[in-house]
PDB file of C-alpha atoms in Angstrom:
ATOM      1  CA  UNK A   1       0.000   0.000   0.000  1.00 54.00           C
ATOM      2  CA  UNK A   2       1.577   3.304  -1.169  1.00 75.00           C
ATOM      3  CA  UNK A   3      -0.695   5.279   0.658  1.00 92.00           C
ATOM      4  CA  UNK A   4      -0.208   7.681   3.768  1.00 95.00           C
ATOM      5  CA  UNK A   5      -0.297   5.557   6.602  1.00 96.00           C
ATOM      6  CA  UNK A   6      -1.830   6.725   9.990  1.00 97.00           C
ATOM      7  CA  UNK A   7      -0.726   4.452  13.191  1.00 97.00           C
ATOM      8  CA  UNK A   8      -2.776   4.066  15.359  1.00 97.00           C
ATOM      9  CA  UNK A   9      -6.031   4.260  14.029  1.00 95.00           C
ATOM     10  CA  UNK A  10      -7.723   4.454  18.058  1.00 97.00           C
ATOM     11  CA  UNK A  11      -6.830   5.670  20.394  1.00 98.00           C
ATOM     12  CA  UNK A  12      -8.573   5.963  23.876  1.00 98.00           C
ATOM     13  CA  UNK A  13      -6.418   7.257  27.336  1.00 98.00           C
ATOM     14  CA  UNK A  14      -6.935   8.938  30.081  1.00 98.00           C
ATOM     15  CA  UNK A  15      -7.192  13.007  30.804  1.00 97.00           C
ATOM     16  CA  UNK A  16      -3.690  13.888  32.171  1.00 97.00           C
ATOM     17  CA  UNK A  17      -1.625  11.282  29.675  1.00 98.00           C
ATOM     18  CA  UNK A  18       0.333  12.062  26.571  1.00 98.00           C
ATOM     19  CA  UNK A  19      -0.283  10.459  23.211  1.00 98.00           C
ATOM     20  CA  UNK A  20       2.105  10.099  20.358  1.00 98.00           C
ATOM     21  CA  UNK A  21       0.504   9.855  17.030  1.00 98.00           C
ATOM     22  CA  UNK A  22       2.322   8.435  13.459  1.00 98.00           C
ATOM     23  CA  UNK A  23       2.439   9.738   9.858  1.00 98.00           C
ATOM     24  CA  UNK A  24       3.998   7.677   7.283  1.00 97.00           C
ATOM     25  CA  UNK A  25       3.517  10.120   3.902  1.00 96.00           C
ATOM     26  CA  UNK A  26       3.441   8.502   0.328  1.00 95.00           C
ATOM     27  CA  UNK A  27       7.016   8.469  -0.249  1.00 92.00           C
ATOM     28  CA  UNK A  28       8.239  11.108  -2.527  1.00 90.00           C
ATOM     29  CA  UNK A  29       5.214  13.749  -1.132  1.00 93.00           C
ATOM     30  CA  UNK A  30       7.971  16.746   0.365  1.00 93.00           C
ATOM     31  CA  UNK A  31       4.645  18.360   2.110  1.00 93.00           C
ATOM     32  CA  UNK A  32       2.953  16.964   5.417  1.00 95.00           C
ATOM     33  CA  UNK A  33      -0.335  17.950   6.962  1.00 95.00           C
ATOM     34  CA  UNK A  34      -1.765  17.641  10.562  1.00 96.00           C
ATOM     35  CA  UNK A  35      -5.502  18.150  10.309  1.00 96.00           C
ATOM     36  CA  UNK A  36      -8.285  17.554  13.223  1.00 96.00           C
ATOM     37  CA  UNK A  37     -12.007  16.531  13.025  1.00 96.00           C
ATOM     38  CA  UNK A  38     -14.333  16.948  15.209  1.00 95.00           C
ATOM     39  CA  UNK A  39     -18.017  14.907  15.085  1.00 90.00           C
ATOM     40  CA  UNK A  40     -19.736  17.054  12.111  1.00 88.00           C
ATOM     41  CA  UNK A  41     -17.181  19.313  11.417  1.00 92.00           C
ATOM     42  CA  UNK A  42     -15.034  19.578   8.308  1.00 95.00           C
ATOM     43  CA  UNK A  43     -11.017  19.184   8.830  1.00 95.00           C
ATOM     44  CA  UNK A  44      -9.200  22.107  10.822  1.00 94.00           C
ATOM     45  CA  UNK A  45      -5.427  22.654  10.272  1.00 93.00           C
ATOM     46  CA  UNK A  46      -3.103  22.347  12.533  1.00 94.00           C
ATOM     47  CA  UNK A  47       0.485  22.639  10.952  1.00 94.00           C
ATOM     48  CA  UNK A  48       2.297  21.272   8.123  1.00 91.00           C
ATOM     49  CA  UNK A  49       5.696  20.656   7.106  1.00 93.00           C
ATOM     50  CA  UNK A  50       8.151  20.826   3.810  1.00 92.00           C
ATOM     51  CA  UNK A  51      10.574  18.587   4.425  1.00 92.00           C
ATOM     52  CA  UNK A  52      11.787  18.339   7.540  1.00 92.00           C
ATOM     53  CA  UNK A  53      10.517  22.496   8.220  1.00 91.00           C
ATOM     54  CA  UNK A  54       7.748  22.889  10.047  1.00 90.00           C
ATOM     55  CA  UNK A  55       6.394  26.181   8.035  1.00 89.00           C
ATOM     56  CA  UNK A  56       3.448  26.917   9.533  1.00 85.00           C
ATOM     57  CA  UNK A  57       1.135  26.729  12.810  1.00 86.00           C
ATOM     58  CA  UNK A  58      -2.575  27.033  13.849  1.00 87.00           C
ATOM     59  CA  UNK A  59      -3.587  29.177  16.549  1.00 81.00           C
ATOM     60  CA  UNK A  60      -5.769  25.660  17.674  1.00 80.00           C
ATOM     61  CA  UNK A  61      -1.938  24.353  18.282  1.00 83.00           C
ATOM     62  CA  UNK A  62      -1.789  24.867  21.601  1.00 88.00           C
ATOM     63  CA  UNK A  63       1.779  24.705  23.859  1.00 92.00           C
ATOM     64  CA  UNK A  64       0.631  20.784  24.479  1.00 95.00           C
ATOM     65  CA  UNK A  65       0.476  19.940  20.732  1.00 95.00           C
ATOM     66  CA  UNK A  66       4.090  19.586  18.540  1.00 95.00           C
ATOM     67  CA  UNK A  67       4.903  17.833  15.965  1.00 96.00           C
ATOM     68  CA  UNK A  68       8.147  16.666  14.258  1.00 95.00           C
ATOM     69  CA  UNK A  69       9.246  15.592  11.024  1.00 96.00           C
ATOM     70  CA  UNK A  70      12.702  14.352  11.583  1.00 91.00           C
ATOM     71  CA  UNK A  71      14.717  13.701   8.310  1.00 86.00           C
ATOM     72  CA  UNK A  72      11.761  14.700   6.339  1.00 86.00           C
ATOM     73  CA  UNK A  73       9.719  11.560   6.241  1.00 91.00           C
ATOM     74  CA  UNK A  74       7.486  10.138   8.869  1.00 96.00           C
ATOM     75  CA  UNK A  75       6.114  13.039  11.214  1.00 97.00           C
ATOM     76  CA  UNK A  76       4.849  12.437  14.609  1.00 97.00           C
ATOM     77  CA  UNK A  77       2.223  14.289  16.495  1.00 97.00           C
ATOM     78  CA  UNK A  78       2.742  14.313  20.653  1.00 97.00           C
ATOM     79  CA  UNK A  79      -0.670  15.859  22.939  1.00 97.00           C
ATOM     80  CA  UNK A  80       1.020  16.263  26.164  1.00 97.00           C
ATOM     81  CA  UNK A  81      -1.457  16.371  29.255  1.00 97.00           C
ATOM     82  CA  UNK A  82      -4.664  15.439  27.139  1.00 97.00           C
ATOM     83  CA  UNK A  83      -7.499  17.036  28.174  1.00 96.00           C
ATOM     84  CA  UNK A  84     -11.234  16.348  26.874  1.00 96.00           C
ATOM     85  CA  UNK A  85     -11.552  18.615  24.501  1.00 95.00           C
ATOM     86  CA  UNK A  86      -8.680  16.853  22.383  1.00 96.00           C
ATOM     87  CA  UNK A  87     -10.755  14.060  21.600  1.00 97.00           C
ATOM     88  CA  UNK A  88     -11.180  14.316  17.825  1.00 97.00           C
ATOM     89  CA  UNK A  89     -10.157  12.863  14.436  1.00 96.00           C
ATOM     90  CA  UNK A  90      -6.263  13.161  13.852  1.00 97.00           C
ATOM     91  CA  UNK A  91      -5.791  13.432  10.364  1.00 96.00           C
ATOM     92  CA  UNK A  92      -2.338  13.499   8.333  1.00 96.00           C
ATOM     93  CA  UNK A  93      -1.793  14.472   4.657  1.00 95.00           C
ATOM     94  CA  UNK A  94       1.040  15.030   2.241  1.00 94.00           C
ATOM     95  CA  UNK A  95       1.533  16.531  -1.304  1.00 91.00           C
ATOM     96  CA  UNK A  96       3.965  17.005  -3.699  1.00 90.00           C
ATOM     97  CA  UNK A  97       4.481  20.431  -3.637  1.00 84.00           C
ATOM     98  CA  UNK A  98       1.301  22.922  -4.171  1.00 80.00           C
ATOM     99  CA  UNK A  99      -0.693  19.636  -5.721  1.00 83.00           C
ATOM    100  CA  UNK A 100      -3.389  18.083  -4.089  1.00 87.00           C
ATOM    101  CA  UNK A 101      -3.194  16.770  -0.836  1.00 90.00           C
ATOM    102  CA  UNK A 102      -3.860  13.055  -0.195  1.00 93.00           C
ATOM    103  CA  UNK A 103      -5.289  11.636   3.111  1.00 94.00           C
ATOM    104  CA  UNK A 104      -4.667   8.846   5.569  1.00 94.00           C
ATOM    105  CA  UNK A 105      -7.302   7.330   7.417  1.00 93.00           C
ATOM    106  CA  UNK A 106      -6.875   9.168  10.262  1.00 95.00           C
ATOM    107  CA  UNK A 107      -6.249   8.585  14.144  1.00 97.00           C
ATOM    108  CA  UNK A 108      -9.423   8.875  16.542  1.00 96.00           C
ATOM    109  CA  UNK A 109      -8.605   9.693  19.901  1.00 98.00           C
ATOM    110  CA  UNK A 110     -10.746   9.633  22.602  1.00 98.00           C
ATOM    111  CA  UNK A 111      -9.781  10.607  26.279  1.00 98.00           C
ATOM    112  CA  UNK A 112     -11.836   9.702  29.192  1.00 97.00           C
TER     113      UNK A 112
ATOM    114  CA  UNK B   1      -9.164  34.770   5.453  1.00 79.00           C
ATOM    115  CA  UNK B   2     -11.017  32.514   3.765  1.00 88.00           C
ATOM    116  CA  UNK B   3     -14.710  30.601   4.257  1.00 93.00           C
ATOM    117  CA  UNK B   4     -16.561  27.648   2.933  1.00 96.00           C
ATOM    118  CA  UNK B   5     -20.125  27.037   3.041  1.00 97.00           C
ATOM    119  CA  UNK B   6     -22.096  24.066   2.680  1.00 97.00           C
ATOM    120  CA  UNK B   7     -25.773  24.706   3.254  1.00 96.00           C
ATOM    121  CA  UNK B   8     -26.723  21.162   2.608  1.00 97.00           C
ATOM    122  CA  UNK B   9     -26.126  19.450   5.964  1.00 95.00           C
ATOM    123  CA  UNK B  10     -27.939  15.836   4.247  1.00 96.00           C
ATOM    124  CA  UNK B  11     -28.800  15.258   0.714  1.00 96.00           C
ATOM    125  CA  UNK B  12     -30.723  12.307  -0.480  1.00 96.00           C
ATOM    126  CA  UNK B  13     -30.541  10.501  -4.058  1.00 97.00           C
ATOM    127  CA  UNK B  14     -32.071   7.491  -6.380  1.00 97.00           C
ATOM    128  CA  UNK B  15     -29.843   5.092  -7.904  1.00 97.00           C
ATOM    129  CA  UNK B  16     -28.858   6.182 -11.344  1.00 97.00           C
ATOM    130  CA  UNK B  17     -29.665   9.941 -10.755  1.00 97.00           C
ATOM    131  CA  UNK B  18     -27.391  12.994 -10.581  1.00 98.00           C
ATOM    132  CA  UNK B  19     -27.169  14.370  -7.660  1.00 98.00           C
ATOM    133  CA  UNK B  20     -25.659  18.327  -7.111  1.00 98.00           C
ATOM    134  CA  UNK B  21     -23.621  19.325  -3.760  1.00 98.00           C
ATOM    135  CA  UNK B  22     -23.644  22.878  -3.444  1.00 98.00           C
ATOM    136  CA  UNK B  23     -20.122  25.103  -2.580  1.00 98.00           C
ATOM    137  CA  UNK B  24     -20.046  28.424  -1.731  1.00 98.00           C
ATOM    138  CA  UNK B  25     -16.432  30.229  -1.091  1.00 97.00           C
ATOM    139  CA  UNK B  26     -15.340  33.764   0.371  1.00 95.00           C
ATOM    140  CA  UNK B  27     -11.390  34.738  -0.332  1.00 91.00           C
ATOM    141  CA  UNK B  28      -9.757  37.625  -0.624  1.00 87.00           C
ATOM    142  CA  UNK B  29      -7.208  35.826  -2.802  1.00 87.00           C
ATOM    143  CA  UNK B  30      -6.425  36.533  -6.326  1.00 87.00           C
ATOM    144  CA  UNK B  31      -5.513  32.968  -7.403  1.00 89.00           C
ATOM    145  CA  UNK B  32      -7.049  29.585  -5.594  1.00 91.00           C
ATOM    146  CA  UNK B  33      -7.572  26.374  -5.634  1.00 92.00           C
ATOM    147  CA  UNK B  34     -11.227  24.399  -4.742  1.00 95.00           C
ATOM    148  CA  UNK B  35     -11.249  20.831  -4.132  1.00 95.00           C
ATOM    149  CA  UNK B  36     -13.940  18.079  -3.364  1.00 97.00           C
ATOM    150  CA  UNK B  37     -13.092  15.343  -1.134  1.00 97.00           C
ATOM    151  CA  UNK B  38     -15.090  12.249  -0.239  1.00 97.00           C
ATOM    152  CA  UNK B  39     -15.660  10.515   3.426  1.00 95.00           C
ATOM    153  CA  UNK B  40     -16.900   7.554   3.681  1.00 94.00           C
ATOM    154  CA  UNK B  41     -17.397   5.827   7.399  1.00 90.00           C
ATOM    155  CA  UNK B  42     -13.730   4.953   7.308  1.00 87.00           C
ATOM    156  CA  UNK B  43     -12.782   8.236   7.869  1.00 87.00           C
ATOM    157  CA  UNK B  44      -9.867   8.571   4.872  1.00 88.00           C
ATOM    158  CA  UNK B  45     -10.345  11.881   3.010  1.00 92.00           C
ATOM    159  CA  UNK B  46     -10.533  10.518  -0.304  1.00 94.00           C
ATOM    160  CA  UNK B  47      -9.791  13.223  -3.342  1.00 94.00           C
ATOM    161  CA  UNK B  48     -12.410  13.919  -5.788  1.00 97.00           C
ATOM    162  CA  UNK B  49     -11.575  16.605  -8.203  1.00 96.00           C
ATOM    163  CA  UNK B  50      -9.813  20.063  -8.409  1.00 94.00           C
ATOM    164  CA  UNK B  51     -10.870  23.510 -10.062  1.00 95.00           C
ATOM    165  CA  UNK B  52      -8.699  26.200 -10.284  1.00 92.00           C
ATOM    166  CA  UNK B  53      -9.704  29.871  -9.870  1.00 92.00           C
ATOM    167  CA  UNK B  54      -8.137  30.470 -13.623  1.00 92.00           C
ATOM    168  CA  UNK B  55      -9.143  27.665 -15.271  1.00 90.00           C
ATOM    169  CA  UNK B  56     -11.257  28.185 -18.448  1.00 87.00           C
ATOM    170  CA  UNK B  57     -13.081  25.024 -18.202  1.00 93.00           C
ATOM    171  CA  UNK B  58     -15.231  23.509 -15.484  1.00 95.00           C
ATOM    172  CA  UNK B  59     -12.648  20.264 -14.199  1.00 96.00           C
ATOM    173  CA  UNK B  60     -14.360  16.694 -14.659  1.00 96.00           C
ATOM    174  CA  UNK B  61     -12.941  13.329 -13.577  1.00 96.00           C
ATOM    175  CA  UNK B  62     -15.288  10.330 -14.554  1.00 97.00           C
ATOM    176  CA  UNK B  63     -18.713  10.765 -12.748  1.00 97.00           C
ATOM    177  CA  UNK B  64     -18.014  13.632 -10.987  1.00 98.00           C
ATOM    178  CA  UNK B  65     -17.607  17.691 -12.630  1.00 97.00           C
ATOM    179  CA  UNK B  66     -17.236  20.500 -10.612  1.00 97.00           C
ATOM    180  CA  UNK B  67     -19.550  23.219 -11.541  1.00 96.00           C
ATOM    181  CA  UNK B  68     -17.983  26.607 -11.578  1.00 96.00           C
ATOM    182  CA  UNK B  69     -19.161  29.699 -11.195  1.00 96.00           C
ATOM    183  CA  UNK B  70     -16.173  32.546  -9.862  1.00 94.00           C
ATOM    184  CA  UNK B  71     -18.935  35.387 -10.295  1.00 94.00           C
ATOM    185  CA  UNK B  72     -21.234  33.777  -7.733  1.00 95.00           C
ATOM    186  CA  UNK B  73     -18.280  32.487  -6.098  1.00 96.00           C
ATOM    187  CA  UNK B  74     -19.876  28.237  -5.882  1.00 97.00           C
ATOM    188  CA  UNK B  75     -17.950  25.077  -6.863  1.00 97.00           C
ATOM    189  CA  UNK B  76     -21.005  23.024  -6.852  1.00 98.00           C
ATOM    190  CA  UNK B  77     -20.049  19.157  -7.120  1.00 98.00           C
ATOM    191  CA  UNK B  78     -22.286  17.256  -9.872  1.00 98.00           C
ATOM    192  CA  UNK B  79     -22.036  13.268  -9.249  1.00 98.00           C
ATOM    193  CA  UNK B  80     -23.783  11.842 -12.309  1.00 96.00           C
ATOM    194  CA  UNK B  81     -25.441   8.377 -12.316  1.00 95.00           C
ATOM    195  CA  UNK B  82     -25.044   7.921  -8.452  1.00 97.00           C
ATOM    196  CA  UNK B  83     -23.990   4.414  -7.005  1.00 97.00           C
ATOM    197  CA  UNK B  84     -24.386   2.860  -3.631  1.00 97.00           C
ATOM    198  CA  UNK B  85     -21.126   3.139  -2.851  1.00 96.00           C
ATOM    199  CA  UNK B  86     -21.057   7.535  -3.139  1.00 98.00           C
ATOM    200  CA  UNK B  87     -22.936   7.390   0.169  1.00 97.00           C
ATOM    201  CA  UNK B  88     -20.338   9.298   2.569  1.00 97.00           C
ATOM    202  CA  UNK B  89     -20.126  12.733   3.598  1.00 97.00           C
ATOM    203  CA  UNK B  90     -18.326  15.574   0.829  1.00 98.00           C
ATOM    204  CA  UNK B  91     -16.499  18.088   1.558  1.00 98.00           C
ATOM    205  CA  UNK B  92     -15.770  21.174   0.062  1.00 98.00           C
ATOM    206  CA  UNK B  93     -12.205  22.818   0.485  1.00 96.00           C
ATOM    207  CA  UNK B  94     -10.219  25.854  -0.675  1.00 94.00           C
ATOM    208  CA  UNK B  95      -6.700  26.149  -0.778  1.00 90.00           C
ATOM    209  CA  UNK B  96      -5.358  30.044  -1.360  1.00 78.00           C
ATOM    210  CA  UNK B  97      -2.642  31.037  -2.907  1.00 68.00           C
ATOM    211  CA  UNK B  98      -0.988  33.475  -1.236  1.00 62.00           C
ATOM    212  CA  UNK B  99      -1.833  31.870   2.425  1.00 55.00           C
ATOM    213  CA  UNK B 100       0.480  28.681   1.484  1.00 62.00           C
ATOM    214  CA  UNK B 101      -0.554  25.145   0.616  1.00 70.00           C
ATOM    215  CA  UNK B 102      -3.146  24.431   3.802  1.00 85.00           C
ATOM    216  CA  UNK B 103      -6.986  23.374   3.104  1.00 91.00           C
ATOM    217  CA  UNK B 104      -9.859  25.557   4.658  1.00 93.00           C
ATOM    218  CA  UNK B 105     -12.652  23.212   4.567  1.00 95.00           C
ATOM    219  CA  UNK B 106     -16.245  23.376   4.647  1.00 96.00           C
ATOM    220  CA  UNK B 107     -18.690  20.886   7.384  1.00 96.00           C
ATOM    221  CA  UNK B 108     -19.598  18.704   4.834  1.00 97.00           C
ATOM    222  CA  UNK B 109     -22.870  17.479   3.154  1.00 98.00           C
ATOM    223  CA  UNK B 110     -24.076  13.826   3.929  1.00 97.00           C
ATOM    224  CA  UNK B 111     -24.929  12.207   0.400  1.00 98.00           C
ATOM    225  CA  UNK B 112     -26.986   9.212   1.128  1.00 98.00           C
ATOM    226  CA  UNK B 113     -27.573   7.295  -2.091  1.00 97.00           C
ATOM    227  CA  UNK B 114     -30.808   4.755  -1.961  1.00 96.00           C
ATOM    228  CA  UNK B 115     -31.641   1.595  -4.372  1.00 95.00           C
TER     229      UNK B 115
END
């Protein structure tokens, strides 16, 4: 499967714990999205990446949320000291450049 | 900044029929990009077709053509000859130009397609 690759797809932990989250991007994509969905809302951004550059930020990225993109391939996507309000749809894209952005299948987190 | 609006939160369609997702847009952008992408219960975003803001001719990829209308700023979705399998939710996304490479997408319209 060439796809993007999201790992894990669920994820359920406590309030208070951190959760690390894995993007594998289809392989020669240079761009890498971090998206979130909440229940019957469209995708928000959260940050993205060229390369191994982390370009750009949403204000809903909040001092518990980073993200990494060592050696510009897989990115990960640590929520330190999860609260409620972070459960949602993690979502992870890439591109090649300004074209169109394909999709994994997301990570849904839920924290109790 | 830049808005989508989807106005249809459910849509419901026959077997065989066309069925018309309506787009609206707001950007302040000279040059963008509109996409459609598909959600079935999976959850993977799957891409459906592109327009953009200086193409001549409204974009088409099999059963599904973007209707395109910059005056009246909509990039209504047209799925001709609907199938079982296009039930999922749609959504609508814009990608500017000038405010680099990230989607601003709309909430989505739930196609349900019946035998």
């Amino acid at each position: 499967d060439t796809g993007v690759s999201q790992d894990p797809r669920h994820k359920i932990t406590k309030r208070g714990q951190n959760v690390t989250f894995r993007c594998d991007p289809i392989s020669e994509h240079n761009r890498l999205y971090w998206y979130r969905q909440t229940l019957g809302q469209g995708p928000e951004f959260l940050t993205y990446f060229q390369n191994e550059a982390q370009l750009e930020k949403s204000r809903l990225l909040s001092d518990r949320f980073s993200a990494e993109r060592p050696k510009g391939s897989f990115s990960t996507l640590e929520i330190q000291r999860t609260e409620q309000g972070d459960s949602a749809m993690y979502l992870c894209a890439s591109s090649l450049g300004t074209l169109e952005a394909f999709f994994g299948q997301g990570t849904r987190l839920t924290v109790v | 900044a830049q808005k989508i609006t989807q106005t249809q939160p459910g849509m419901f369609v026959q077997e065989k029929e066309a069925v018309t997702l309506d787009c609206t847009y707001d950007t302040s952008d000279p040059s963008y990009g509109l996409f459609w992408y598909k959600q079935p219960s999976s959850g993977e975003m799957i891409f459906l077709i592109y327009q953009g803001s200086y193409d001549q001719q409204n974009a088409t990829e099999g059963r599904y053509s973007l209707n395109f209308q910059k005056a009246r700023k909509s990039a209504n979705l047209v799925i001709s000859a609907s199938q079982l399998g296009d039930s999922a939710m749609y959504f609508c996304a814009m990608r500017g130009d000038l405010g680099g490479s990230t989607l601003t997408f709309g909430k989505g319209t739930m196609l349900l397609v019946s035998p």
